[in-house]
CSV table of C-alpha atoms and ligand atoms in Angstrom, one decimal:
chain,number,residue,atom,x,y,z
K,282,UNK,CA,0.0,0.0,0.0
K,283,UNK,CA,1.1,3.6,-0.5
K,284,UNK,CA,1.4,5.4,2.7
K,285,UNK,CA,2.1,9.2,2.9
K,286,UNK,CA,3.7,10.2,6.1
K,287,UNK,CA,3.4,13.9,6.9
K,288,UNK,CA,6.0,15.2,9.4
K,289,UNK,CA,5.4,18.6,10.9
K,290,UNK,CA,7.7,20.8,12.9
K,291,UNK,CA,8.0,19.6,16.5
K,292,UNK,CA,10.7,18.0,18.5
K,293,UNK,CA,8.9,14.7,18.1
K,294,UNK,CA,9.8,14.7,14.4
K,295,UNK,CA,12.8,12.5,15.4
K,296,UNK,CA,10.2,9.8,16.4
K,297,UNK,CA,8.6,10.0,13.0
K,298,UNK,CA,11.6,8.2,11.7
K,299,UNK,CA,10.4,5.1,13.8
K,300,UNK,CA,7.0,5.4,12.3
K,301,UNK,CA,8.3,5.5,8.7
K,302,UNK,CA,10.6,2.6,9.4
K,303,UNK,CA,7.7,0.6,10.9
K,304,UNK,CA,5.7,1.0,7.6
K,305,UNK,CA,8.7,0.2,5.4
K,306,UNK,CA,9.5,-2.9,7.3
K,307,UNK,CA,6.0,-4.1,6.8
K,308,UNK,CA,6.5,-3.8,3.0
K,309,UNK,CA,4.6,-0.5,2.4
K,310,UNK,CA,5.7,2.2,-0.1
K,311,UNK,CA,6.2,5.2,2.0
K,312,UNK,CA,6.4,8.8,0.8
K,313,UNK,CA,7.4,11.4,3.3
K,314,UNK,CA,6.1,15.0,3.1
K,315,UNK,CA,8.1,17.0,5.6
K,316,UNK,CA,7.2,20.7,6.3
K,317,UNK,CA,10.0,23.2,6.3
K,318,UNK,CA,9.7,23.4,10.1
K,319,UNK,CA,10.1,19.6,10.3
K,320,UNK,CA,13.4,19.8,8.4
K,321,UNK,CA,14.8,22.0,11.1
K,322,UNK,CA,14.5,19.1,13.5
K,323,UNK,CA,15.4,16.1,11.3
K,324,UNK,CA,17.4,16.3,8.0
K,325,UNK,CA,16.2,15.3,4.6
K,326,UNK,CA,18.8,12.5,4.2
K,327,UNK,CA,17.4,10.7,7.2
K,328,UNK,CA,13.9,10.7,5.9
K,329,UNK,CA,15.1,9.6,2.4
K,330,UNK,CA,17.3,6.8,3.7
K,331,UNK,CA,14.6,5.4,6.0
K,332,UNK,CA,11.6,5.8,3.6
K,333,UNK,CA,13.7,4.6,0.6
K,334,UNK,CA,12.1,7.3,-1.5
K,335,UNK,CA,12.9,11.0,-2.3
K,336,UNK,CA,11.0,13.2,0.2
K,337,UNK,CA,8.7,16.0,-0.8
K,338,UNK,CA,8.6,19.4,0.9
K,339,UNK,CA,7.9,22.2,-1.5
K,340,UNK,CA,4.6,22.9,-3.2
K,341,UNK,CA,6.5,24.7,-5.9
K,342,UNK,CA,8.8,21.9,-6.9
K,343,UNK,CA,7.7,19.6,-9.7
K,344,UNK,CA,4.8,21.9,-10.5
K,345,UNK,CA,4.5,20.3,-14.0
K,346,UNK,CA,3.5,17.0,-12.4
K,347,UNK,CA,0.9,18.7,-10.0
K,348,UNK,CA,2.6,16.9,-7.2
K,349,UNK,CA,0.1,17.5,-4.4
K,350,UNK,CA,-2.6,16.0,-6.6
K,351,UNK,CA,-0.5,13.1,-7.6
K,352,UNK,CA,0.6,12.3,-4.1
K,353,UNK,CA,-2.8,12.8,-2.6
K,354,UNK,CA,-4.5,10.6,-5.2
K,355,UNK,CA,-2.0,7.8,-4.8
K,356,UNK,CA,-2.2,7.6,-1.0
K,357,UNK,CA,-4.0,4.7,0.5
K,358,UNK,CA,-3.4,6.2,3.9
K,359,UNK,CA,-2.1,9.5,5.2
K,360,UNK,CA,-0.3,9.6,8.6
K,361,UNK,CA,0.8,12.9,10.1
K,362,UNK,CA,3.2,12.4,12.9
K,363,UNK,CA,3.9,14.6,14.8
K,364,UNK,CA,1.0,16.8,14.1
K,365,UNK,CA,1.6,20.2,15.7
K,366,UNK,CA,-1.2,22.4,17.0
K,367,UNK,CA,-0.6,24.7,14.0
K,368,UNK,CA,-1.1,21.9,11.5
K,369,UNK,CA,-4.1,20.6,13.3
K,370,UNK,CA,-5.6,24.1,13.2
K,371,UNK,CA,-4.9,24.3,9.4
K,372,UNK,CA,-6.4,20.9,8.8
K,373,UNK,CA,-9.6,21.8,10.8
K,374,UNK,CA,-10.0,25.0,8.7
K,375,UNK,CA,-9.1,23.3,5.4
K,376,UNK,CA,-6.2,25.6,4.8
K,377,UNK,CA,-3.8,24.7,2.0
K,378,UNK,CA,-0.6,26.7,2.3
K,379,UNK,CA,2.0,24.0,1.9
K,380,UNK,CA,2.5,20.6,0.2
K,381,UNK,CA,1.1,18.6,3.1
K,382,UNK,CA,-2.1,20.5,3.6
K,383,UNK,CA,-2.7,20.6,-0.1
K,384,UNK,CA,-2.2,16.8,-0.3
K,385,UNK,CA,-4.6,16.2,2.5
K,386,UNK,CA,-7.3,18.2,0.7
K,387,UNK,CA,-6.8,16.2,-2.5
K,388,UNK,CA,-6.9,12.8,-0.8
K,389,UNK,CA,-9.9,10.7,0.0
K,390,UNK,CA,-7.7,8.2,2.0
K,391,UNK,CA,-8.2,7.7,5.7
K,392,UNK,CA,-6.1,10.1,7.7
K,393,UNK,CA,-4.4,9.3,11.0
K,394,UNK,CA,-2.8,12.1,13.1
K,395,UNK,CA,-0.5,11.8,16.1
K,396,UNK,CA,-0.6,15.2,17.9
K,397,UNK,CA,2.4,16.4,19.9
K,398,UNK,CA,2.5,19.6,21.8
K,399,UNK,CA,2.7,21.0,25.3
K,400,UNK,CA,-0.2,20.2,27.7
K,401,UNK,CA,-1.5,23.7,27.7
K,402,UNK,CA,-1.6,23.8,23.9
K,403,UNK,CA,-3.4,20.4,23.8
K,404,UNK,CA,-6.0,21.6,26.4
K,405,UNK,CA,-6.4,25.0,24.8
K,406,UNK,CA,-10.0,25.5,23.7
K,407,UNK,CA,-8.9,26.2,20.2
K,408,UNK,CA,-7.1,22.9,19.9
K,409,UNK,CA,-9.9,21.0,21.6
K,410,UNK,CA,-12.4,22.4,19.1
K,411,UNK,CA,-10.1,21.7,16.1
K,412,UNK,CA,-9.6,18.1,17.2
K,413,UNK,CA,-13.4,17.7,17.6
K,414,UNK,CA,-13.8,18.9,14.0
K,415,UNK,CA,-11.2,16.4,12.8
K,416,UNK,CA,-12.9,13.5,14.6
K,417,UNK,CA,-16.2,14.6,13.1
K,418,UNK,CA,-14.5,14.3,9.7
K,419,UNK,CA,-13.4,10.8,10.6
K,420,UNK,CA,-9.7,11.5,11.1
K,421,UNK,CA,-8.2,9.0,13.6
K,422,UNK,CA,-6.4,10.7,16.4
K,423,UNK,CA,-3.7,8.6,18.1
K,424,UNK,CA,-2.6,9.9,21.4
K,425,UNK,CA,-1.1,12.1,22.7
K,426,UNK,CA,0.3,10.2,25.6
K,427,UNK,CA,1.0,11.5,29.0
K,428,UNK,CA,4.6,11.7,30.3
K,429,UNK,CA,7.8,13.8,30.2
K,430,UNK,CA,7.5,16.7,27.7
K,431,UNK,CA,10.4,18.5,25.9
K,432,UNK,CA,11.3,20.6,29.0
K,433,UNK,CA,11.4,19.5,32.6
K,434,UNK,CA,7.7,19.3,32.9
K,435,UNK,CA,5.4,16.4,32.2
K,436,UNK,CA,1.7,15.9,31.3
K,437,UNK,CA,-0.4,15.0,28.4
K,438,UNK,CA,0.9,16.1,24.9
K,439,UNK,CA,3.8,13.7,24.2
K,440,UNK,CA,3.6,12.1,20.8
K,441,UNK,CA,2.5,8.5,21.1
K,442,UNK,CA,5.3,5.9,20.6
K,443,UNK,CA,6.1,5.0,17.0
K,444,UNK,CA,5.0,1.4,17.4
K,445,UNK,CA,1.6,2.4,18.7
K,446,UNK,CA,1.1,4.9,15.8
K,447,UNK,CA,2.1,2.3,13.2
K,448,UNK,CA,-0.2,-0.3,14.7
K,449,UNK,CA,-3.2,2.1,14.9
K,450,UNK,CA,-2.6,3.4,11.4
K,451,UNK,CA,-2.3,-0.1,9.9
K,452,UNK,CA,-5.5,-1.1,11.7
K,453,UNK,CA,-7.3,1.9,10.1
K,454,UNK,CA,-5.8,0.9,6.7
K,455,UNK,CA,-7.1,-2.7,7.2
K,456,UNK,CA,-10.6,-1.6,8.1
K,457,UNK,CA,-10.9,0.9,5.3
K,458,UNK,CA,-9.6,-1.6,2.7
K,459,UNK,CA,-10.7,-2.2,-0.7
K,460,UNK,CA,-14.2,-2.8,-2.1
K,461,UNK,CA,-15.7,0.6,-1.2
K,462,UNK,CA,-12.5,2.5,-2.1
K,463,UNK,CA,-12.5,1.1,-5.5
K,464,UNK,CA,-15.9,2.7,-6.0
K,465,UNK,CA,-14.4,6.0,-4.9
K,466,UNK,CA,-16.5,6.7,-1.8
K,467,UNK,CA,-16.2,9.7,0.5
K,468,UNK,CA,-14.2,9.3,3.7
K,469,UNK,CA,-17.5,8.9,5.6
K,470,UNK,CA,-18.4,5.9,3.6
K,471,UNK,CA,-15.1,4.3,4.6
K,472,UNK,CA,-15.9,4.7,8.3
K,473,UNK,CA,-14.6,1.5,9.8
K,474,UNK,CA,-17.2,1.4,12.6
K,475,UNK,CA,-19.9,3.2,14.4
K,476,UNK,CA,-17.4,4.7,16.8
K,477,UNK,CA,-15.1,5.9,14.1
K,478,UNK,CA,-13.9,9.4,14.8
K,479,UNK,CA,-14.7,9.1,18.5
K,480,UNK,CA,-12.2,9.3,21.3
K,481,UNK,CA,-13.1,6.7,24.0
K,482,UNK,CA,-11.3,6.8,27.3
K,483,UNK,CA,-11.5,3.7,29.4
K,484,UNK,CA,-10.1,3.1,32.9
K,485,UNK,CA,-9.4,-0.4,33.9
K,486,UNK,CA,-7.9,-2.5,36.7
K,487,UNK,CA,-7.6,-1.6,40.3
K,488,UNK,CA,-5.7,1.2,42.0
K,489,UNK,CA,-3.2,0.5,44.8
K,490,UNK,CA,-2.6,2.9,47.7
K,491,UNK,CA,0.9,2.6,49.2
K,492,UNK,CA,1.3,2.2,52.9
K,493,UNK,CA,5.1,1.9,52.8
K,494,UNK,CA,7.7,0.9,50.2
K,495,UNK,CA,6.6,-2.7,50.2
K,496,UNK,CA,2.8,-2.7,51.0
K,497,UNK,CA,-0.4,-1.2,49.5
K,498,UNK,CA,-4.1,-1.3,49.9
K,499,UNK,CA,-5.6,-2.7,46.7
K,500,UNK,CA,-8.4,-4.7,45.2
K,501,UNK,CA,-8.8,-7.8,43.1
K,502,UNK,CA,-9.8,-6.1,39.8
K,503,UNK,CA,-7.9,-7.7,36.9
K,504,UNK,CA,-8.9,-5.1,34.4
K,505,UNK,CA,-10.3,-7.7,32.0
K,506,UNK,CA,-13.7,-6.0,31.5
K,507,UNK,CA,-12.1,-2.6,30.9
K,508,UNK,CA,-9.6,-3.9,28.5
K,509,UNK,CA,-12.4,-5.7,26.6
K,510,UNK,CA,-14.2,-2.4,26.3
K,511,UNK,CA,-11.1,-0.8,25.0
K,512,UNK,CA,-10.6,-3.6,22.5
K,513,UNK,CA,-14.3,-3.5,21.4
K,514,UNK,CA,-14.1,0.3,21.0
K,515,UNK,CA,-11.0,-0.1,18.8
K,516,UNK,CA,-12.8,-2.7,16.7
K,517,UNK,CA,-15.6,-0.2,16.1
K,518,UNK,CA,-13.1,2.4,14.8
K,519,UNK,CA,-12.7,4.6,17.9
K,520,UNK,CA,-9.4,6.2,19.1
K,521,UNK,CA,-8.9,4.7,22.5
K,522,UNK,CA,-7.0,5.8,25.5
K,523,UNK,CA,-6.7,3.1,28.1
K,524,UNK,CA,-5.9,4.3,31.6
K,525,UNK,CA,-4.6,1.1,33.3
K,526,UNK,CA,-4.1,0.5,37.0
K,527,UNK,CA,-2.3,-2.8,37.5
K,528,UNK,CA,-4.1,-4.7,34.8
K,529,UNK,CA,-3.4,-8.5,34.6
K,530,UNK,CA,-4.1,-8.8,30.9
K,531,UNK,CA,-2.3,-7.3,27.8
K,532,UNK,CA,-3.6,-3.9,26.7
K,533,UNK,CA,-5.0,-4.0,23.2
K,534,UNK,CA,-2.6,-2.9,20.4
K,535,UNK,CA,-3.7,0.4,19.0
K,536,UNK,CA,-4.9,1.9,22.3
K,537,UNK,CA,-2.9,4.7,23.9
K,538,UNK,CA,-1.8,3.3,27.2
K,539,UNK,CA,-1.5,5.4,30.3
K,540,UNK,CA,-0.3,3.5,33.3
K,541,UNK,CA,-1.3,4.7,36.7
K,542,UNK,CA,-0.9,3.3,40.2
K,543,UNK,CA,-3.0,5.3,42.7
K,544,UNK,CA,-6.5,6.9,42.7
K,545,UNK,CA,-4.9,10.3,42.5
K,546,UNK,CA,-2.8,9.4,39.5
K,547,UNK,CA,-5.8,7.9,37.8
K,548,UNK,CA,-7.7,11.1,38.5
K,549,UNK,CA,-5.0,13.2,36.9
K,550,UNK,CA,-4.8,10.9,33.8
K,551,UNK,CA,-8.5,10.9,33.3
K,552,UNK,CA,-8.8,14.6,33.7
K,553,UNK,CA,-6.0,15.1,31.1
K,554,UNK,CA,-7.7,12.6,28.6
K,555,UNK,CA,-11.2,13.9,29.3
K,556,UNK,CA,-10.5,17.2,27.5
K,557,UNK,CA,-10.7,15.5,24.1
K,558,UNK,CA,-12.9,12.5,25.1
K,559,UNK,CA,-16.3,11.8,23.5
K,560,UNK,CA,-17.0,8.8,25.8
K,561,UNK,CA,-15.5,7.9,29.2
K,562,UNK,CA,-16.0,4.5,30.7
K,563,UNK,CA,-14.9,4.2,34.3
K,564,UNK,CA,-14.4,0.5,34.6
K,565,UNK,CA,-11.5,0.7,37.1
K,566,UNK,CA,-12.0,-0.2,40.7
K,567,UNK,CA,-10.8,3.0,42.4
K,568,UNK,CA,-9.8,2.9,46.1
K,569,UNK,CA,-12.2,5.1,48.1
K,570,UNK,CA,-9.5,5.7,50.7
K,571,UNK,CA,-5.8,6.0,50.9
K,572,UNK,CA,-3.4,6.0,53.9
K,573,UNK,CA,-3.2,9.4,55.5
K,574,UNK,CA,0.6,9.2,55.3
K,575,UNK,CA,2.9,6.9,53.4
K,576,UNK,CA,5.8,5.6,55.5
K,577,UNK,CA,9.2,5.9,53.9
K,578,UNK,CA,10.5,2.8,55.7
K,579,UNK,CA,8.8,-0.6,56.1
K,580,UNK,CA,6.3,-0.6,58.9
K,581,UNK,CA,7.7,-2.9,61.6
K,582,UNK,CA,5.8,-5.3,63.8
K,583,UNK,CA,5.6,-4.0,67.4
K,584,UNK,CA,6.7,-6.0,70.4
K,585,UNK,CA,3.5,-5.2,72.2
K,586,UNK,CA,1.2,-7.2,69.9
K,587,UNK,CA,-1.2,-4.2,70.1
K,588,UNK,CA,-3.6,-3.8,67.1
K,589,UNK,CA,-2.2,-1.6,64.4
K,590,UNK,CA,-4.4,1.3,63.3
K,591,UNK,CA,-3.9,2.9,60.0
K,592,UNK,CA,-5.6,6.2,59.4
K,593,UNK,CA,-7.2,6.5,55.9
K,594,UNK,CA,-8.4,9.6,54.1
K,595,UNK,CA,-11.0,9.7,51.4
K,596,UNK,CA,-10.0,9.8,47.7
K,597,UNK,CA,-11.8,12.1,45.3
K,598,UNK,CA,-14.8,10.5,43.6
K,599,UNK,CA,-13.5,10.8,40.1
K,600,UNK,CA,-16.7,9.6,38.3
K,601,UNK,CA,-18.8,12.1,40.3
K,602,UNK,CA,-16.4,14.9,39.5
K,603,UNK,CA,-16.4,14.1,35.8
K,604,UNK,CA,-20.2,13.9,35.7
K,605,UNK,CA,-20.5,17.2,37.5
K,606,UNK,CA,-18.0,19.0,35.2
K,607,UNK,CA,-18.8,20.8,32.0
K,608,UNK,CA,-19.5,17.9,29.6
K,609,UNK,CA,-19.4,19.2,26.0
K,610,UNK,CA,-21.7,16.3,25.0
K,611,UNK,CA,-19.4,13.7,26.5
K,612,UNK,CA,-21.0,10.4,27.5
K,613,UNK,CA,-19.9,9.2,30.9
K,614,UNK,CA,-20.4,5.6,32.0
K,615,UNK,CA,-19.7,4.3,35.5
K,616,UNK,CA,-19.5,0.7,36.8
K,617,UNK,CA,-20.9,-0.5,40.1
K,618,UNK,CA,-19.2,-3.5,41.6
K,619,UNK,CA,-21.6,-5.0,44.3
K,620,UNK,CA,-21.6,-8.1,46.4
K,621,UNK,CA,-25.4,-8.0,47.0
K,622,UNK,CA,-26.8,-11.5,46.1
K,623,UNK,CA,-30.5,-10.4,45.8
K,624,UNK,CA,-31.2,-9.0,42.3
K,625,UNK,CA,-33.8,-6.4,43.4
K,626,UNK,CA,-31.6,-5.2,46.2
K,627,UNK,CA,-28.7,-5.1,43.7
K,628,UNK,CA,-30.7,-3.0,41.4
K,629,UNK,CA,-31.6,-0.6,44.2
K,630,UNK,CA,-28.0,-0.2,45.2
K,631,UNK,CA,-27.2,0.5,41.5
K,632,UNK,CA,-29.9,3.2,41.3
K,633,UNK,CA,-28.7,4.8,44.5
K,634,UNK,CA,-25.1,4.8,43.2
K,635,UNK,CA,-26.2,6.3,39.8
K,636,UNK,CA,-28.0,9.1,41.6
K,637,UNK,CA,-24.8,9.8,43.7
K,638,UNK,CA,-22.5,9.7,40.7
K,639,UNK,CA,-24.7,11.6,38.2
K,640,UNK,CA,-23.3,9.7,35.2
K,641,UNK,CA,-25.2,8.9,31.9
K,642,UNK,CA,-25.1,5.1,32.4
K,643,UNK,CA,-24.2,2.8,35.2
K,644,UNK,CA,-23.2,-0.9,34.5
K,645,UNK,CA,-23.9,-3.0,37.6
K,646,UNK,CA,-22.0,-6.2,38.0
K,647,UNK,CA,-22.0,-8.6,40.9
K,648,UNK,CA,-18.6,-9.4,42.4
K,649,UNK,CA,-17.6,-12.0,44.9
K,650,UNK,CA,-14.8,-14.4,45.8
K,651,UNK,CA,-15.0,-16.1,42.5
K,652,UNK,CA,-17.3,-13.9,40.3
K,653,UNK,CA,-16.8,-10.6,38.5
K,654,UNK,CA,-13.3,-9.3,38.8
K,655,UNK,CA,-11.3,-12.5,38.4
K,656,UNK,CA,-13.5,-14.4,35.9
K,657,UNK,CA,-13.4,-14.4,32.1
K,658,UNK,CA,-17.1,-13.8,31.8
K,659,UNK,CA,-19.5,-11.3,33.3
K,660,UNK,CA,-23.1,-10.7,34.0
K,661,UNK,CA,-24.3,-7.1,33.9
K,662,UNK,CA,-27.3,-4.8,34.1
K,663,UNK,CA,-27.0,-1.4,32.5
K,664,UNK,CA,-29.1,1.5,33.8
K,665,UNK,CA,-29.6,4.9,32.0
K,666,UNK,CA,-29.5,8.2,33.9
K,667,UNK,CA,-33.0,7.9,35.1
K,668,UNK,CA,-32.3,4.5,36.7
K,669,UNK,CA,-34.2,2.4,34.1
K,670,UNK,CA,-32.7,-0.8,32.9
K,671,UNK,CA,-31.6,-0.3,29.3
K,672,UNK,CA,-29.8,-3.6,28.8
K,673,UNK,CA,-28.9,-6.9,30.5
K,674,UNK,CA,-26.1,-9.1,29.2
K,675,UNK,CA,-24.0,-12.0,30.2
K,676,UNK,CA,-21.2,-13.9,28.5
K,677,UNK,CA,-17.5,-13.4,27.8
K,678,UNK,CA,-16.2,-9.9,28.6
K,679,UNK,CA,-15.6,-8.9,24.9
K,680,UNK,CA,-19.3,-9.6,24.0
K,681,UNK,CA,-20.5,-7.9,27.1
K,682,UNK,CA,-18.3,-4.9,26.1
K,683,UNK,CA,-19.9,-4.8,22.7
K,684,UNK,CA,-23.4,-4.8,24.2
K,685,UNK,CA,-22.4,-1.9,26.4
K,686,UNK,CA,-21.0,0.0,23.4
K,687,UNK,CA,-24.1,-0.8,21.4
K,688,UNK,CA,-26.1,1.2,23.9
K,689,UNK,CA,-23.7,4.1,23.9
K,690,UNK,CA,-23.3,4.2,20.1
K,691,UNK,CA,-27.0,4.2,19.5
K,692,UNK,CA,-27.4,7.3,21.7
U,61,CTP,N1,-15.1,5.6,41.3
U,61,CTP,C1,-14.4,6.7,41.1
U,61,CTP,N2,-13.7,7.3,42.2
U,61,CTP,C2,-13.7,6.7,43.4
U,61,CTP,C3,-14.4,5.5,43.6
U,61,CTP,C4,-15.1,4.9,42.5
U,61,CTP,O1,-14.4,7.3,40.0
U,61,CTP,N3,-13.0,7.2,44.4
U,61,CTP,C5,-15.9,5.0,40.2
U,61,CTP,C6,-15.5,3.6,39.7
U,61,CTP,O2,-14.6,3.7,38.6
U,61,CTP,C7,-16.8,3.1,39.2
U,61,CTP,C8,-17.9,3.8,40.1
U,61,CTP,O3,-17.2,5.0,40.6
U,61,CTP,O4,-17.1,3.5,37.9
U,61,CTP,C9,-18.4,3.0,41.2
U,61,CTP,O5,-17.3,2.4,41.9
U,61,CTP,P1,-17.7,1.5,43.2
U,61,CTP,O6,-16.4,1.1,43.9
U,61,CTP,O7,-18.7,0.5,42.8
U,61,CTP,O8,-18.5,2.6,44.1
U,61,CTP,P2,-18.1,3.5,45.2
U,61,CTP,O9,-18.4,4.9,44.8
U,61,CTP,O10,-16.7,3.3,45.7
U,61,CTP,O11,-19.1,3.1,46.4
U,61,CTP,P3,-19.1,1.9,47.4
U,61,CTP,O12,-17.6,1.5,47.5
U,61,CTP,O13,-19.6,2.4,48.6
U,61,CTP,O14,-20.0,0.8,46.8
């Protein structure tokens, strides 16, 4: 397949080399369009050697061949990595002031972008609005990830790792493949699934609250149901951020993975990701309390055999906070893990929790010593915001995940 990789001017341009290499190693014909700013970060010979093709930069070179049209029409996929805030804004407006933006306007191929910028720029209302426009137009947005930024600070905005971008892009390519494209459809007709263009944020696993360097307060959540939701959302074309707290299963390829340990870390990661989320599914089991202080040395057994008291302080209720915040049309789904054996009482507990949390949907599942968290299958009841049952499902966690997404997608 012919893949056009657009590289724009950010420090993450050096990581674009890994993206290009990933496509070349998989046998694709890769053509790089680097903006002038990108070439200030990485030199032309590097892109040419890695892509094994001459690179393209200037709209006014090779005018006789109408290059932007030729490149745009030949592309089966366009990947822009890194995509700066400036380029994202130009794409949202449909501006065409360089070879890359002209090529994008000519092309009907699916487009994947990997944003890279500082947290403040990513969370700026202008960028949030531009990203929403691009999602609406079925662009696939991969990342950005959370972590160390160019300076000493860290936060969301780091370009996703090359392997993750390559994997996500190839999955878009696979889903958009052939029959319809041969008939020359619009990009909308190529939509790989009903969540295409949507950013789904899923939390999974269980948080751990440290007591001392070797001990923590935790829970038995394996993360299986959350990971299944992330996988099902990817299968339906969504861009997925998986915020994982100690998951026991592999995260799905193609999801942006943000690993967290404690409830406070999870809160920060969800808040960062929420800015661009269309759907948030809080499947993680979050600790309600954390030790008031974390000991720097291992807590020793006393000689007196007296009971040990540990003071706990309450963690923020992340789901309730997300639900109460400005939503911008975002759908918020909570989970309720309950041990109540009686179904009517279980339902009442769920309805009370829903009222406390204020989310759009609540998925109730029964947990116990051998059910729920640890098992490969699940049995759930899904309530809407008024507490009415909208769906009941049982089965393996991936099919339960799809039933949950059916409800959200039909909204
Ligand atoms: N949750 C959260 N922040 C917390 C605790 C829970 O965001 N501090 C979220 C979970 O991710 C889940 C939902 O709230 O989506 C319900 O979690 P659950 O543990 O069932 O409920 P709690 O609010 O902790 O209530 P309780 O433990 O009393 O049942």
